[in-house]
PDB file of C-alpha atoms in Angstrom:
ATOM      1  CA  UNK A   1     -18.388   1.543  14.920  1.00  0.00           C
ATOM      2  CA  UNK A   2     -17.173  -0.559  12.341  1.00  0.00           C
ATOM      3  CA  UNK A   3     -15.673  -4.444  12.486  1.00  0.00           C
ATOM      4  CA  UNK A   4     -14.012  -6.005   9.895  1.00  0.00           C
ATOM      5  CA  UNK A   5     -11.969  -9.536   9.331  1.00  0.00           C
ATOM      6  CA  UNK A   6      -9.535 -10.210   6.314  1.00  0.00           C
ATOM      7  CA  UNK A   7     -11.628 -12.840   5.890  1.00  0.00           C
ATOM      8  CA  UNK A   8     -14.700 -10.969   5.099  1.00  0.00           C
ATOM      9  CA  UNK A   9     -13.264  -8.876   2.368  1.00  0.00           C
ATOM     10  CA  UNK A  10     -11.625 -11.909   0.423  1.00  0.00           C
ATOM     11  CA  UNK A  11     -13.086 -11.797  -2.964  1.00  0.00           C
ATOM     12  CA  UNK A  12     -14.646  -8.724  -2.810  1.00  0.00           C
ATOM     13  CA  UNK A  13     -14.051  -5.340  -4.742  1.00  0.00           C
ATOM     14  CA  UNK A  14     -11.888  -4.357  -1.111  1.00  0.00           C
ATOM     15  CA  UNK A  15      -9.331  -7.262  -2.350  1.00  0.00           C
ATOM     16  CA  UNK A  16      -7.140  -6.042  -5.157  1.00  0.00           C
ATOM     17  CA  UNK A  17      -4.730  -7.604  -7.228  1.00  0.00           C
ATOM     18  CA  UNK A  18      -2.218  -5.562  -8.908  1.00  0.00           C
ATOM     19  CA  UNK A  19      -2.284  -5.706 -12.614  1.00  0.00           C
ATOM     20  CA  UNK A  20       1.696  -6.218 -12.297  1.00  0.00           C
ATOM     21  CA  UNK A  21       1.058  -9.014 -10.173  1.00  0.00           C
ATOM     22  CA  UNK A  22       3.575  -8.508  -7.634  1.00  0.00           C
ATOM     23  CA  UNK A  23       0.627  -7.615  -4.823  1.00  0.00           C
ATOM     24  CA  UNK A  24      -2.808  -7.774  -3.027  1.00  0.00           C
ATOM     25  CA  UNK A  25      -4.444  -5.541  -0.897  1.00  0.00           C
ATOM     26  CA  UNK A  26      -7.099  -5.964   1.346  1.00  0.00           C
ATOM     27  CA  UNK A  27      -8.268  -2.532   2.076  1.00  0.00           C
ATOM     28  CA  UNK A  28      -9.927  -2.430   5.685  1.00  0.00           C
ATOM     29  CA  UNK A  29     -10.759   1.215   5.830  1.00  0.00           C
ATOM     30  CA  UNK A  30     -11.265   3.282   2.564  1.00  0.00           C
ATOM     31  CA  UNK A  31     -12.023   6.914   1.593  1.00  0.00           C
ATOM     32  CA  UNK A  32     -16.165   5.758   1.508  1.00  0.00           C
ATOM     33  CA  UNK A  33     -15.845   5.559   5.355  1.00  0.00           C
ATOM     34  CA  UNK A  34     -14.578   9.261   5.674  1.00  0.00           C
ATOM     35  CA  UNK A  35     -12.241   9.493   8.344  1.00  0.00           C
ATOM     36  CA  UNK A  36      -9.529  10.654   7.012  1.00  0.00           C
ATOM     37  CA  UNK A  37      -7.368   7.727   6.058  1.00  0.00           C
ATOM     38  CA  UNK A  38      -7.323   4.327   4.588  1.00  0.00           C
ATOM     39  CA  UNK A  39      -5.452   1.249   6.073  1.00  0.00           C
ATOM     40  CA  UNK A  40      -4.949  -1.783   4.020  1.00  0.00           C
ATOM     41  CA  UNK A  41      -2.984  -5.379   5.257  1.00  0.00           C
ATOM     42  CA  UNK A  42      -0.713  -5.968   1.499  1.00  0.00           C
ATOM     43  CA  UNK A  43       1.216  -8.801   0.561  1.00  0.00           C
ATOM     44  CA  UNK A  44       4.055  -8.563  -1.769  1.00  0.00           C
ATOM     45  CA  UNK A  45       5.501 -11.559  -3.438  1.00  0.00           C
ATOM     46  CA  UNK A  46       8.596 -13.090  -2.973  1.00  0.00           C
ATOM     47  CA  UNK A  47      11.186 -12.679  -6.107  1.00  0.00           C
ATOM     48  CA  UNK A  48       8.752  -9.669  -7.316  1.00  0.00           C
ATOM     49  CA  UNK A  49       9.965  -5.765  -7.457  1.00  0.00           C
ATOM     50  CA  UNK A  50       7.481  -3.250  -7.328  1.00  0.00           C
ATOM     51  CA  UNK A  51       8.576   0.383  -8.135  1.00  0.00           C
ATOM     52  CA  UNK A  52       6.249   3.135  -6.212  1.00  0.00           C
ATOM     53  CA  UNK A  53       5.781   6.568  -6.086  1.00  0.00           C
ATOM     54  CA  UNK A  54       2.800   8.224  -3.647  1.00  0.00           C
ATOM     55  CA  UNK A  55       3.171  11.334  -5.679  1.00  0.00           C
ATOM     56  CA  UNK A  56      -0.467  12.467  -4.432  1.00  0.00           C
ATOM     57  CA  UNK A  57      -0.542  10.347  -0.537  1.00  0.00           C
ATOM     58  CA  UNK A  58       1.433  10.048   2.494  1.00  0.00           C
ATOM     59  CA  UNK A  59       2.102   6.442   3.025  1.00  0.00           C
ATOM     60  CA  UNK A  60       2.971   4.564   6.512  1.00  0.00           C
ATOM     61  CA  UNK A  61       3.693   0.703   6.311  1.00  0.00           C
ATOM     62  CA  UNK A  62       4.461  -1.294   9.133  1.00  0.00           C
ATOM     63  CA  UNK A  63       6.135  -4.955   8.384  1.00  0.00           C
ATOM     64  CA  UNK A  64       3.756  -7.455  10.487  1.00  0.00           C
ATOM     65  CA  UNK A  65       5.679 -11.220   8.157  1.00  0.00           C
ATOM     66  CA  UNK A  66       8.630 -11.283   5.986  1.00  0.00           C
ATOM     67  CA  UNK A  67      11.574  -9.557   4.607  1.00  0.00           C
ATOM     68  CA  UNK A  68      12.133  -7.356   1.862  1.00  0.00           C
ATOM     69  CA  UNK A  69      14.668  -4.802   0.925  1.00  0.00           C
ATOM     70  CA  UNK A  70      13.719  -1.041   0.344  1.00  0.00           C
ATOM     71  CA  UNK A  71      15.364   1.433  -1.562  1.00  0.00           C
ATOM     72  CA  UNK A  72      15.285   5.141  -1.644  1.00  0.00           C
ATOM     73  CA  UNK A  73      15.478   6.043  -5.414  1.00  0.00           C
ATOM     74  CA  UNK A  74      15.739   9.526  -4.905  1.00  0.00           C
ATOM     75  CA  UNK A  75      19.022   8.473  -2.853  1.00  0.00           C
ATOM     76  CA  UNK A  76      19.994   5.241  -3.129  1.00  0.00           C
ATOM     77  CA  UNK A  77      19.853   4.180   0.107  1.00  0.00           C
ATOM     78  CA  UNK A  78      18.830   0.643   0.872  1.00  0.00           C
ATOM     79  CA  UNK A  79      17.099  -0.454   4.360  1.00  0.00           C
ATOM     80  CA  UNK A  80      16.310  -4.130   5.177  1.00  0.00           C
ATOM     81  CA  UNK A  81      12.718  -4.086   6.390  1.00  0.00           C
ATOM     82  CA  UNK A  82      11.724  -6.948   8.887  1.00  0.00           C
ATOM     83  CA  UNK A  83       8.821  -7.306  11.342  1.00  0.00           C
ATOM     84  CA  UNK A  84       8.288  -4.520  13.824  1.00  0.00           C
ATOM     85  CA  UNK A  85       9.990  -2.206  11.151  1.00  0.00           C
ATOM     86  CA  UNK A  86       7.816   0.425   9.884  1.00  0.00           C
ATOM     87  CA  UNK A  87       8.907   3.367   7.216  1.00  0.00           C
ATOM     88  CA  UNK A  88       7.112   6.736   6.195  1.00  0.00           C
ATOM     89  CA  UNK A  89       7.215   7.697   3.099  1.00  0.00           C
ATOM     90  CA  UNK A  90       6.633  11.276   4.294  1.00  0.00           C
ATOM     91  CA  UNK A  91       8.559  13.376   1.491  1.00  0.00           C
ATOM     92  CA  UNK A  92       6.793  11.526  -1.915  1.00  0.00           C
ATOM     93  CA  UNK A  93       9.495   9.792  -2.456  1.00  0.00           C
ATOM     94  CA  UNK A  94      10.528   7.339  -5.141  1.00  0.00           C
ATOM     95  CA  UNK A  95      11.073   3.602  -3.925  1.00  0.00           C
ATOM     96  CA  UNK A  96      11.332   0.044  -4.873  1.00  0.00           C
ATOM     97  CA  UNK A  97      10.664  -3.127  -3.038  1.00  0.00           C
ATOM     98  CA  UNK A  98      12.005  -6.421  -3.713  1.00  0.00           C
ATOM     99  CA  UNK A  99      10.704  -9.318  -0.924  1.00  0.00           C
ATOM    100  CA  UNK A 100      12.890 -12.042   0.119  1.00  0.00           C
ATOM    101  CA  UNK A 101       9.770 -13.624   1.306  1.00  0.00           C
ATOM    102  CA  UNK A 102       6.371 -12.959   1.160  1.00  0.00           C
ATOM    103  CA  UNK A 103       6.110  -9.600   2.609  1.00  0.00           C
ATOM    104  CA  UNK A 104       2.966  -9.034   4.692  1.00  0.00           C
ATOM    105  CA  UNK A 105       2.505  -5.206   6.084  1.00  0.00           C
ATOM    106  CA  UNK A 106      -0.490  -2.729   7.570  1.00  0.00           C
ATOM    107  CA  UNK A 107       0.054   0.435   5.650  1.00  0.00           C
ATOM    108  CA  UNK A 108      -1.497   4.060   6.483  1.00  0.00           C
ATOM    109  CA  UNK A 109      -2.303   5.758   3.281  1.00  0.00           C
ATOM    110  CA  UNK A 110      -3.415  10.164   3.695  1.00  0.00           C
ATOM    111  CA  UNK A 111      -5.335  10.861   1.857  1.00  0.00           C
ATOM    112  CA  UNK A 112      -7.346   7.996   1.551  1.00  0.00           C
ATOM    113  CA  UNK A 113      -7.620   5.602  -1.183  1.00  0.00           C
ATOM    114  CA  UNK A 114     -11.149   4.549  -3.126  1.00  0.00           C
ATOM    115  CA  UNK A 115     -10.068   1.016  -3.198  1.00  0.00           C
ATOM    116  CA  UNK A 116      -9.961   1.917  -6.942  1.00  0.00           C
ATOM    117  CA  UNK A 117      -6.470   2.181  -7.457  1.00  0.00           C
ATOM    118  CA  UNK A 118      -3.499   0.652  -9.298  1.00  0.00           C
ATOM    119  CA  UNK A 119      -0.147   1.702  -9.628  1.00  0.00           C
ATOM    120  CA  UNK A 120       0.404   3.594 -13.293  1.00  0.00           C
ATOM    121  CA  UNK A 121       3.880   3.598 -15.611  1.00  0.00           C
ATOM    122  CA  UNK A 122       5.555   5.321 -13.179  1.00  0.00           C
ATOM    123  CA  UNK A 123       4.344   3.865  -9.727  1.00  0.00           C
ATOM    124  CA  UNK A 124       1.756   6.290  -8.811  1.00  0.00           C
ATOM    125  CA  UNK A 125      -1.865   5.861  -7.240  1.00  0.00           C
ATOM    126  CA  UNK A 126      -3.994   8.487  -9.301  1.00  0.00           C
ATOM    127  CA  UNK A 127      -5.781  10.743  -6.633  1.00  0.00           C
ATOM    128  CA  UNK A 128      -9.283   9.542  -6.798  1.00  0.00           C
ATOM    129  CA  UNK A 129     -12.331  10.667  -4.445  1.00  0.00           C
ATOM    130  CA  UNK A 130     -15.816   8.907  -3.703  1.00  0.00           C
ATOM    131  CA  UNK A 131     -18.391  11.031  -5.141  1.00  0.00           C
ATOM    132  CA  UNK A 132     -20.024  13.205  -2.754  1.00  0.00           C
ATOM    133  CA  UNK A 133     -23.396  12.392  -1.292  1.00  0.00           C
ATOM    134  CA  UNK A 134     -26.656  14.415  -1.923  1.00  0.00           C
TER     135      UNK A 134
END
């Protein structure tokens, strides 16, 4: 069994800053723990836009504080995500964004992130793996 706080992982290499930044991640359960999945709690800033694609993961975020506006880039379609609103980003797709507030969300990520990663040029998390153990 594992237990983690937020608290606990502030400061450490589980709490990343995006190089762009417009977020941090605190990332609960990682690829290192191998069950399958990675959950993170992420907080997007207010004003900020971050364009993403999870060309190489399935992504589920659920809205716990704040308000932020998503688009669809493939189709243009706009949602307004509050709390108790959750999306899947279960076709890859292309999306953007922008927080009214600061936007505080629990997102799913299959398959599971290192911990390691940082959005690239184009939005995407590389597809990285923990070395396996002997």
């Amino acid at each position: 069994m594992i237990v983690r706080s937020f608290k606990e992982l502030e400061g450490t290499d589980r709490h990343v800053k995006a190089a762009s930044g417009t977020w941090e991640s605190k990332r609960i359960v990682l690829a290192r723990e191998k069950v399958g999945f990675s959950l993170h709690e992420t907080v997007l800033y207010a004003g900020t836009e971050t364009r993403m694609w999870y060309a190489n993961h399935i992504e589920a975020v659920l809205c716990v504080e704040g308000e932020a506006e998503l688009t669809n880039e493939e189709t243009g379609e706009r949602h307004w995500i509050a709390p108790g609103t959750m999306y899947l980003l279960n076709g890859h797709e292309r999306h953007t964004l922008r927080p009214k507030t600061d936007f505080r969300c629990v997102c799913v990520f299959n398959p599971p992130v290192t911990g390691r990663e940082d959005h690239d040029k184009n939005g995407v998390y590389p597809l990285l793996t923990e070395p396996e153990e002997v």
